[in-house]
Amino acid sequence: MNKDNDFVKKTTDFNIIEVIVIIIITGIIVSVCSGLIVYKNYDKIYVSNSESEKSDLNEFIKSYNHIVNSYVKDVDKEKLIDSAIAGMYNYLEDDYSVYLSKDTTDSLQEQLNGRYTGIGVEITLNNNKETVINKVFSDSPASEAGLKKGDILIKLDDVSLKDKEFSYVSDTIKNGKKDKYTITYKRDGKEHNTTITRRDVIIDSVTSKTYDNIGYIKIDTFSMTTSELVKKSLDKFNKNVKSLVIDLRGNTGGYLNSAYNTASLFLNKGNIVYQLKNKDNKVTKYKAEESQYKGFDEIVIIINSSSASASEVLTLALKDNLNVKTVGIKSFGKGTVQETDVLSSGAMVKYTSGYWLGPNGESINEKGIEPDYEVKDSSKQLEKALEILK
């Protein structure tokens, strides 16, 4: 369902109305953000010949010119345009149709792309405001260098991290002009040095383990790499693993295509994975295109109030087709689909373009998915899922 857009540069004369429109919407590329995201654009971009719309744009132009030419202080024209766009999205009063700053956009893109250039650690601040490693990604430069969760970072090269901004380490390594960095860290009260070379790192959105003969997969987000990581996890299970727990707690969504690919691993060719309903109420069904990658005798999915969007797509796909059981508490209930556009400034806008439905045509929007086994105590939800499968 992916669709690539080809941009052709042409030499054309535009009137002032068209110039303003192009300033606002040109430079758009299909990108990513939190929620359920599709690549395909439903709306066609055009320059209207309507006199009423031209009049509306003239009012916008007048206001823009008043500020740029007559306001008592100098203004950043690019930020002014971005603010105008943000205002349009705020007008919609839709929590999922919003303007996102460049910094927020960069962070979301990194997360949902499933990979980034760095050393492969998540960092946080402890109570003493020290930079501490919270997680080390597998198969990363950091794991190969022996860094561990709990290590306190003291220096990056010869620069002390004391009193540095929280983002200093990641910003320096990601945006620096060199590839090798010396890190000084403290572990068990002793200082150590290691040299690390940055490279592409795959973000661990999937973890797995086994409980006797029951497989367990935790999916944190639906990024571009998630379905492949799920496939690798399935390959690691031995032949005695006949049942599976899929843990979607805290997974707020991601790419619709990723949820589709992940669900398709468990479904038979031709099974409906989900349906899309557009603004004209036209419904399109999306079916699994390949044979089941791996089957299980039973599957249980764990959900909570933060399991949303793509998590709910996967849950309904397996419930409707395989009659899987769910454990936990009611899911979030996000049944809308968003498209995202990155502006020339690097900021991003996202807007609701339709609704998704389960294989049986059900919408969970603002309703959520009620679990088959309600377990409010989060510490006992996995226990219950394993109990069902034994």
Coordinates of C-alpha atoms in Angstrom, one line a residue:
M1 CA 0.0 0.0 0.0
N2 CA 3.0 2.2 0.0
K3 CA 3.1 4.9 -2.7
D4 CA 6.1 6.9 -3.6
N5 CA 5.7 10.5 -4.8
D6 CA 7.8 11.7 -7.6
F7 CA 8.6 15.5 -7.5
V8 CA 9.4 17.1 -10.9
K9 CA 11.0 20.6 -10.9
K10 CA 9.4 22.9 -13.5
T11 CA 9.9 26.5 -14.5
T12 CA 6.5 28.2 -14.2
D13 CA 5.1 31.7 -13.6
F14 CA 2.8 32.0 -10.5
N15 CA 0.5 34.8 -9.3
I16 CA 0.8 36.0 -5.7
I17 CA -2.0 33.8 -4.5
E18 CA -0.2 30.7 -5.8
V19 CA 3.1 31.8 -4.4
I20 CA 1.6 32.0 -0.9
V21 CA 0.0 28.6 -1.2
I22 CA 3.2 27.0 -2.4
I23 CA 5.1 28.6 0.5
I24 CA 2.7 26.9 2.9
I25 CA 2.6 23.4 1.3
T26 CA 5.7 22.8 -0.8
G27 CA 8.6 20.8 0.5
I28 CA 6.2 18.1 1.8
I29 CA 7.5 14.6 2.2
V30 CA 5.7 11.6 3.7
S31 CA 7.1 11.1 7.2
V32 CA 6.2 9.8 10.6
C33 CA 4.7 10.7 14.0
S34 CA 2.9 9.1 16.9
G35 CA -0.4 7.5 16.2
L36 CA -1.5 5.4 13.2
I37 CA 0.2 6.5 10.1
V38 CA -0.4 5.6 6.4
Y39 CA 1.8 6.5 3.5
K40 CA -0.9 7.0 0.9
N41 CA -2.3 10.5 0.5
Y42 CA -6.1 10.8 0.0
D43 CA -6.1 14.5 -0.7
K44 CA -4.9 16.1 -3.9
I45 CA -3.0 19.4 -3.6
Y46 CA -4.3 22.1 -5.9
V47 CA -4.5 25.8 -6.4
S48 CA -8.1 26.8 -6.3
N49 CA -9.6 29.2 -8.9
S50 CA -12.5 30.0 -6.6
E51 CA -12.9 33.7 -6.1
S52 CA -14.0 33.3 -2.5
E53 CA -10.9 31.2 -1.7
K54 CA -8.7 33.8 -3.4
S55 CA -10.4 36.5 -1.3
D56 CA -9.6 34.5 1.9
L57 CA -6.0 34.1 0.9
N58 CA -5.8 37.8 0.1
E59 CA -6.7 38.5 3.7
F60 CA -4.0 36.1 4.8
I61 CA -1.5 37.9 2.5
K62 CA -2.5 41.3 3.9
S63 CA -2.0 40.2 7.5
Y64 CA 1.3 38.6 6.6
N65 CA 2.5 41.8 4.8
H66 CA 1.4 44.0 7.7
I67 CA 3.5 42.0 10.2
V68 CA 6.5 41.7 7.9
N69 CA 6.6 45.3 6.8
S70 CA 5.1 47.3 9.6
Y71 CA 5.5 45.5 12.9
V72 CA 7.8 47.3 15.3
K73 CA 10.2 44.4 15.6
D74 CA 11.9 42.1 13.0
V75 CA 10.2 38.8 12.6
D76 CA 11.4 35.4 11.4
K77 CA 9.3 34.9 8.2
E78 CA 9.7 31.1 8.3
K79 CA 8.5 30.9 11.9
L80 CA 5.7 33.3 11.1
I81 CA 4.4 30.9 8.3
D82 CA 4.9 27.9 10.6
S83 CA 2.8 29.7 13.3
A84 CA 0.0 30.3 10.8
I85 CA 0.0 26.6 9.8
A86 CA -0.1 25.7 13.5
G87 CA -3.1 27.9 13.9
M88 CA -5.0 26.2 11.1
Y89 CA -4.4 22.8 12.7
N90 CA -5.4 24.1 16.2
Y91 CA -8.7 25.3 14.6
L92 CA -9.6 21.7 13.8
E93 CA -9.9 20.8 17.5
D94 CA -8.7 17.3 16.8
D95 CA -6.1 15.9 19.2
Y96 CA -4.5 14.0 16.4
S97 CA -4.3 16.8 13.8
V98 CA -1.5 18.9 15.1
Y99 CA 1.6 20.9 14.3
L100 CA 4.9 19.5 15.7
S101 CA 8.1 21.4 16.1
K102 CA 11.3 20.4 14.3
D103 CA 12.8 18.9 17.5
T104 CA 9.7 16.9 18.2
T105 CA 9.6 15.8 14.5
D106 CA 13.2 14.6 14.6
S107 CA 12.6 12.6 17.8
L108 CA 9.5 10.9 16.3
Q109 CA 11.1 10.2 13.0
E110 CA 14.0 8.5 14.8
Q111 CA 11.8 6.4 16.9
L112 CA 9.5 5.2 14.1
N113 CA 12.2 4.8 11.6
G114 CA 13.5 2.1 14.0
R115 CA 17.1 3.1 13.5
Y116 CA 19.4 6.1 13.9
T117 CA 23.1 7.0 13.8
G118 CA 24.7 6.8 17.3
I119 CA 26.2 4.4 19.8
G120 CA 23.0 2.6 21.0
V121 CA 22.1 3.8 24.5
E122 CA 19.1 5.4 26.1
I123 CA 20.2 7.9 28.8
T124 CA 18.4 9.5 31.7
L125 CA 19.2 11.7 34.7
N126 CA 19.4 10.3 38.3
N127 CA 18.6 12.2 41.5
N128 CA 22.0 13.7 41.5
K129 CA 21.5 15.1 37.9
E130 CA 24.1 12.7 36.6
T131 CA 23.8 11.2 33.1
V132 CA 23.0 7.6 33.5
I133 CA 22.6 4.8 30.9
N134 CA 19.0 3.5 31.1
K135 CA 19.2 1.0 28.3
V136 CA 21.9 -0.5 26.0
F137 CA 20.6 -1.7 22.6
S138 CA 21.7 -5.2 21.5
D139 CA 24.2 -5.4 18.7
S140 CA 25.2 -1.8 19.1
P141 CA 28.6 0.0 19.5
A142 CA 27.8 0.5 23.2
S143 CA 27.1 -3.1 23.9
E144 CA 30.2 -4.2 22.1
A145 CA 32.2 -1.7 24.2
G146 CA 30.9 -3.2 27.4
L147 CA 28.7 -0.4 28.5
K148 CA 25.8 -1.4 30.8
K149 CA 22.6 -0.1 32.2
G150 CA 23.4 2.0 35.3
D151 CA 26.8 3.2 34.1
I152 CA 27.2 6.9 34.9
L153 CA 28.7 8.9 32.0
I154 CA 31.3 11.4 33.2
K155 CA 33.0 12.7 30.1
L156 CA 32.6 12.7 26.4
D157 CA 36.1 13.0 25.0
D158 CA 37.7 15.5 27.4
V159 CA 34.5 17.4 28.1
S160 CA 33.0 17.0 31.5
L161 CA 29.2 16.3 31.5
K162 CA 28.7 18.0 34.8
D163 CA 26.3 20.9 34.3
K164 CA 25.8 20.0 30.6
E165 CA 22.3 19.9 29.1
F166 CA 20.6 16.5 29.1
S167 CA 20.7 16.3 25.3
Y168 CA 24.5 17.2 25.1
V169 CA 25.7 13.6 24.7
S170 CA 23.2 12.5 22.1
D171 CA 23.3 15.8 20.1
T172 CA 27.1 15.8 20.0
I173 CA 27.4 12.2 18.9
K174 CA 24.6 12.3 16.3
N175 CA 25.5 15.6 14.8
G176 CA 29.3 15.6 15.3
K177 CA 31.7 15.6 12.4
K178 CA 33.7 12.6 13.6
D179 CA 32.8 8.9 14.2
K180 CA 35.0 8.0 17.2
Y181 CA 34.4 9.2 20.7
T182 CA 36.1 8.5 24.0
I183 CA 33.6 8.0 26.9
T184 CA 34.6 8.1 30.5
Y185 CA 32.0 6.4 32.8
K186 CA 31.7 5.3 36.4
R187 CA 30.7 1.8 37.5
D188 CA 30.7 0.6 41.1
G189 CA 32.6 3.7 42.1
K190 CA 35.4 3.2 39.6
E191 CA 36.1 5.2 36.5
H192 CA 36.7 3.6 33.1
N193 CA 37.4 4.7 29.6
T194 CA 36.3 3.3 26.3
T195 CA 36.4 4.4 22.7
I196 CA 33.2 3.9 20.7
T197 CA 32.6 4.3 16.9
R198 CA 29.1 5.5 16.0
R199 CA 27.1 3.8 13.3
D200 CA 23.6 2.9 12.3
V201 CA 21.8 1.4 15.3
I202 CA 18.5 -0.5 15.2
I203 CA 16.2 0.5 18.0
D204 CA 15.0 -2.4 20.1
S205 CA 11.3 -2.2 19.6
V206 CA 10.9 -6.0 20.2
T207 CA 12.1 -8.2 23.0
S208 CA 11.4 -11.9 23.5
K209 CA 11.9 -14.8 25.9
T210 CA 10.4 -18.2 26.7
Y211 CA 8.5 -19.5 29.8
D212 CA 8.9 -23.3 29.6
N213 CA 7.2 -24.0 26.2
I214 CA 5.4 -20.7 25.9
G215 CA 6.9 -17.9 23.8
Y216 CA 6.7 -14.3 24.9
I217 CA 7.2 -11.2 22.6
K218 CA 7.0 -7.6 23.9
I219 CA 6.4 -5.0 21.2
D220 CA 7.1 -1.4 22.3
T221 CA 6.2 0.4 19.1
F222 CA 5.4 -0.3 15.5
S223 CA 8.4 1.1 13.6
M224 CA 9.7 0.4 10.2
T225 CA 11.8 -2.5 11.6
T226 CA 9.3 -4.0 14.0
S227 CA 7.9 -6.8 11.8
E228 CA 11.4 -8.0 10.9
L229 CA 12.3 -8.0 14.6
V230 CA 9.2 -10.0 15.4
K231 CA 10.2 -12.5 12.7
K232 CA 13.7 -12.8 14.2
S233 CA 12.1 -13.4 17.6
L234 CA 9.9 -16.1 16.2
D235 CA 12.9 -17.8 14.6
K236 CA 14.6 -18.0 18.0
F237 CA 11.9 -20.1 19.6
N238 CA 12.6 -23.8 19.7
K239 CA 10.2 -26.3 18.1
N240 CA 8.6 -27.1 21.5
V241 CA 7.1 -23.5 21.7
K242 CA 3.5 -24.0 20.7
S243 CA 1.8 -21.1 22.4
L244 CA 2.6 -17.4 22.4
V245 CA 2.0 -14.3 24.5
I246 CA 2.2 -10.9 22.7
D247 CA 2.6 -8.0 25.2
L248 CA 1.3 -4.7 23.8
R249 CA 1.2 -2.8 27.1
G250 CA 2.3 0.8 26.7
N251 CA 2.5 0.5 22.9
T252 CA 0.9 3.7 21.7
G253 CA 1.1 2.8 18.0
G254 CA 3.2 3.7 15.0
Y255 CA 3.1 2.7 11.3
L256 CA -0.1 1.1 10.0
N257 CA 2.0 -0.8 7.5
S258 CA 4.1 -2.2 10.4
A259 CA 1.0 -3.4 12.2
Y260 CA -0.2 -5.0 8.9
N261 CA 3.1 -6.8 8.3
T262 CA 3.3 -8.0 11.9
A263 CA -0.3 -9.3 11.9
S264 CA 0.3 -11.0 8.5
L265 CA 3.0 -13.2 10.1
F266 CA 0.3 -15.0 12.1
L267 CA -2.5 -15.0 9.5
N268 CA -3.3 -17.1 6.5
K269 CA -3.1 -15.6 3.0
G270 CA -6.4 -13.9 2.2
N271 CA -7.3 -13.1 5.8
I272 CA -8.5 -9.5 6.3
V273 CA -6.0 -7.6 8.5
Y274 CA -7.9 -4.3 8.7
Q275 CA -10.2 -2.0 6.7
L276 CA -10.0 1.7 5.9
K277 CA -13.0 4.1 5.7
N278 CA -12.3 7.5 4.1
K279 CA -14.2 10.8 4.3
D280 CA -16.6 9.6 1.6
N281 CA -17.4 6.4 3.7
K282 CA -15.7 4.3 1.1
V283 CA -14.3 1.1 2.7
T284 CA -11.2 -0.7 1.5
K285 CA -10.2 -4.1 2.8
Y286 CA -6.5 -5.0 3.3
K287 CA -5.7 -8.7 3.3
A288 CA -2.7 -10.8 4.1
E289 CA -0.8 -11.4 0.9
E290 CA 1.5 -14.2 2.0
S291 CA 1.1 -17.5 3.7
Q292 CA 1.3 -17.7 7.5
Y293 CA 4.9 -17.3 8.7
K294 CA 4.4 -19.2 11.9
G295 CA 1.4 -20.6 13.6
F296 CA 0.6 -21.3 17.2
D297 CA -1.9 -23.5 19.0
E298 CA -3.0 -20.5 21.1
I299 CA -2.1 -16.8 21.4
V300 CA -2.9 -14.4 24.2
I301 CA -2.4 -10.7 23.9
I302 CA -1.8 -8.4 26.9
I303 CA -3.3 -4.9 26.6
N304 CA -3.7 -1.9 28.8
S305 CA -5.0 1.7 28.6
S306 CA -1.9 2.8 26.6
S307 CA -2.3 0.1 24.0
A308 CA -3.5 2.2 21.1
S309 CA -3.8 2.6 17.4
A310 CA -1.5 0.1 15.6
S311 CA -1.6 -2.1 18.8
E312 CA -5.3 -2.2 18.5
V313 CA -5.1 -3.0 14.8
L314 CA -2.9 -6.1 15.6
T315 CA -5.1 -7.1 18.4
L316 CA -8.4 -7.0 16.4
A317 CA -6.7 -8.7 13.4
L318 CA -5.7 -11.7 15.5
K319 CA -9.0 -11.7 17.6
D320 CA -11.3 -11.7 14.5
N321 CA -9.2 -14.2 12.5
L322 CA -7.7 -16.5 15.1
N323 CA -10.0 -16.0 18.1
V324 CA -7.0 -15.1 20.3
K325 CA -7.8 -14.1 23.9
T326 CA -6.9 -10.8 25.5
V327 CA -5.8 -10.1 29.1
G328 CA -5.4 -6.8 31.0
I329 CA -7.6 -3.7 30.9
K330 CA -9.5 -1.9 28.2
S331 CA -7.3 -0.5 25.4
F332 CA -7.1 3.2 24.5
G333 CA -9.6 3.3 21.7
K334 CA -7.9 5.2 18.8
G335 CA -9.6 4.2 15.6
T336 CA -8.5 7.1 13.4
V337 CA -5.7 7.2 10.8
Q338 CA -3.3 10.1 10.3
E339 CA -1.1 11.3 7.4
T340 CA 2.0 13.3 8.1
D341 CA 3.8 16.0 6.1
V342 CA 7.2 17.5 6.9
L343 CA 7.5 21.2 6.1
S344 CA 10.5 22.9 4.6
S345 CA 11.4 24.2 8.0
G346 CA 11.7 20.6 9.4
A347 CA 8.5 20.9 11.4
M348 CA 5.7 18.5 10.8
V349 CA 2.0 18.5 10.6
K350 CA -0.3 15.5 10.9
Y351 CA -4.0 15.3 10.1
T352 CA -6.7 12.7 10.4
S353 CA -7.6 11.3 7.0
G354 CA -9.9 8.4 7.8
Y355 CA -11.0 5.6 10.2
W356 CA -9.7 2.0 10.4
L357 CA -12.0 -0.9 11.1
G358 CA -11.3 -4.5 12.2
P359 CA -11.6 -7.5 9.9
N360 CA -15.3 -7.8 10.9
G361 CA -16.0 -4.2 10.3
E362 CA -15.9 -3.1 14.0
S363 CA -14.7 0.4 14.9
I364 CA -13.0 0.7 18.4
N365 CA -12.7 4.5 18.1
E366 CA -13.3 6.1 21.5
K367 CA -14.4 2.7 22.8
G368 CA -11.3 0.6 23.0
I369 CA -11.1 -3.2 23.2
E370 CA -12.5 -4.9 26.3
P371 CA -10.2 -7.7 27.4
D372 CA -11.5 -11.3 27.6
Y373 CA -9.9 -11.5 31.1
E374 CA -9.8 -8.3 33.0
V375 CA -6.8 -8.1 35.3
K376 CA -6.3 -4.6 36.8
D377 CA -3.1 -5.4 38.7
S378 CA -0.3 -5.0 36.1
S379 CA 2.0 -7.2 38.0
K380 CA -0.4 -10.1 37.5
Q381 CA -1.3 -9.7 33.9
L382 CA 1.5 -11.8 32.4
E383 CA 0.9 -14.4 35.1
K384 CA -2.7 -14.7 34.0
A385 CA -1.7 -14.9 30.3
L386 CA 0.7 -17.8 31.0
E387 CA -1.9 -19.5 33.2
I388 CA -4.4 -19.5 30.2
L389 CA -1.8 -21.1 27.9
K390 CA -0.7 -23.8 30.3

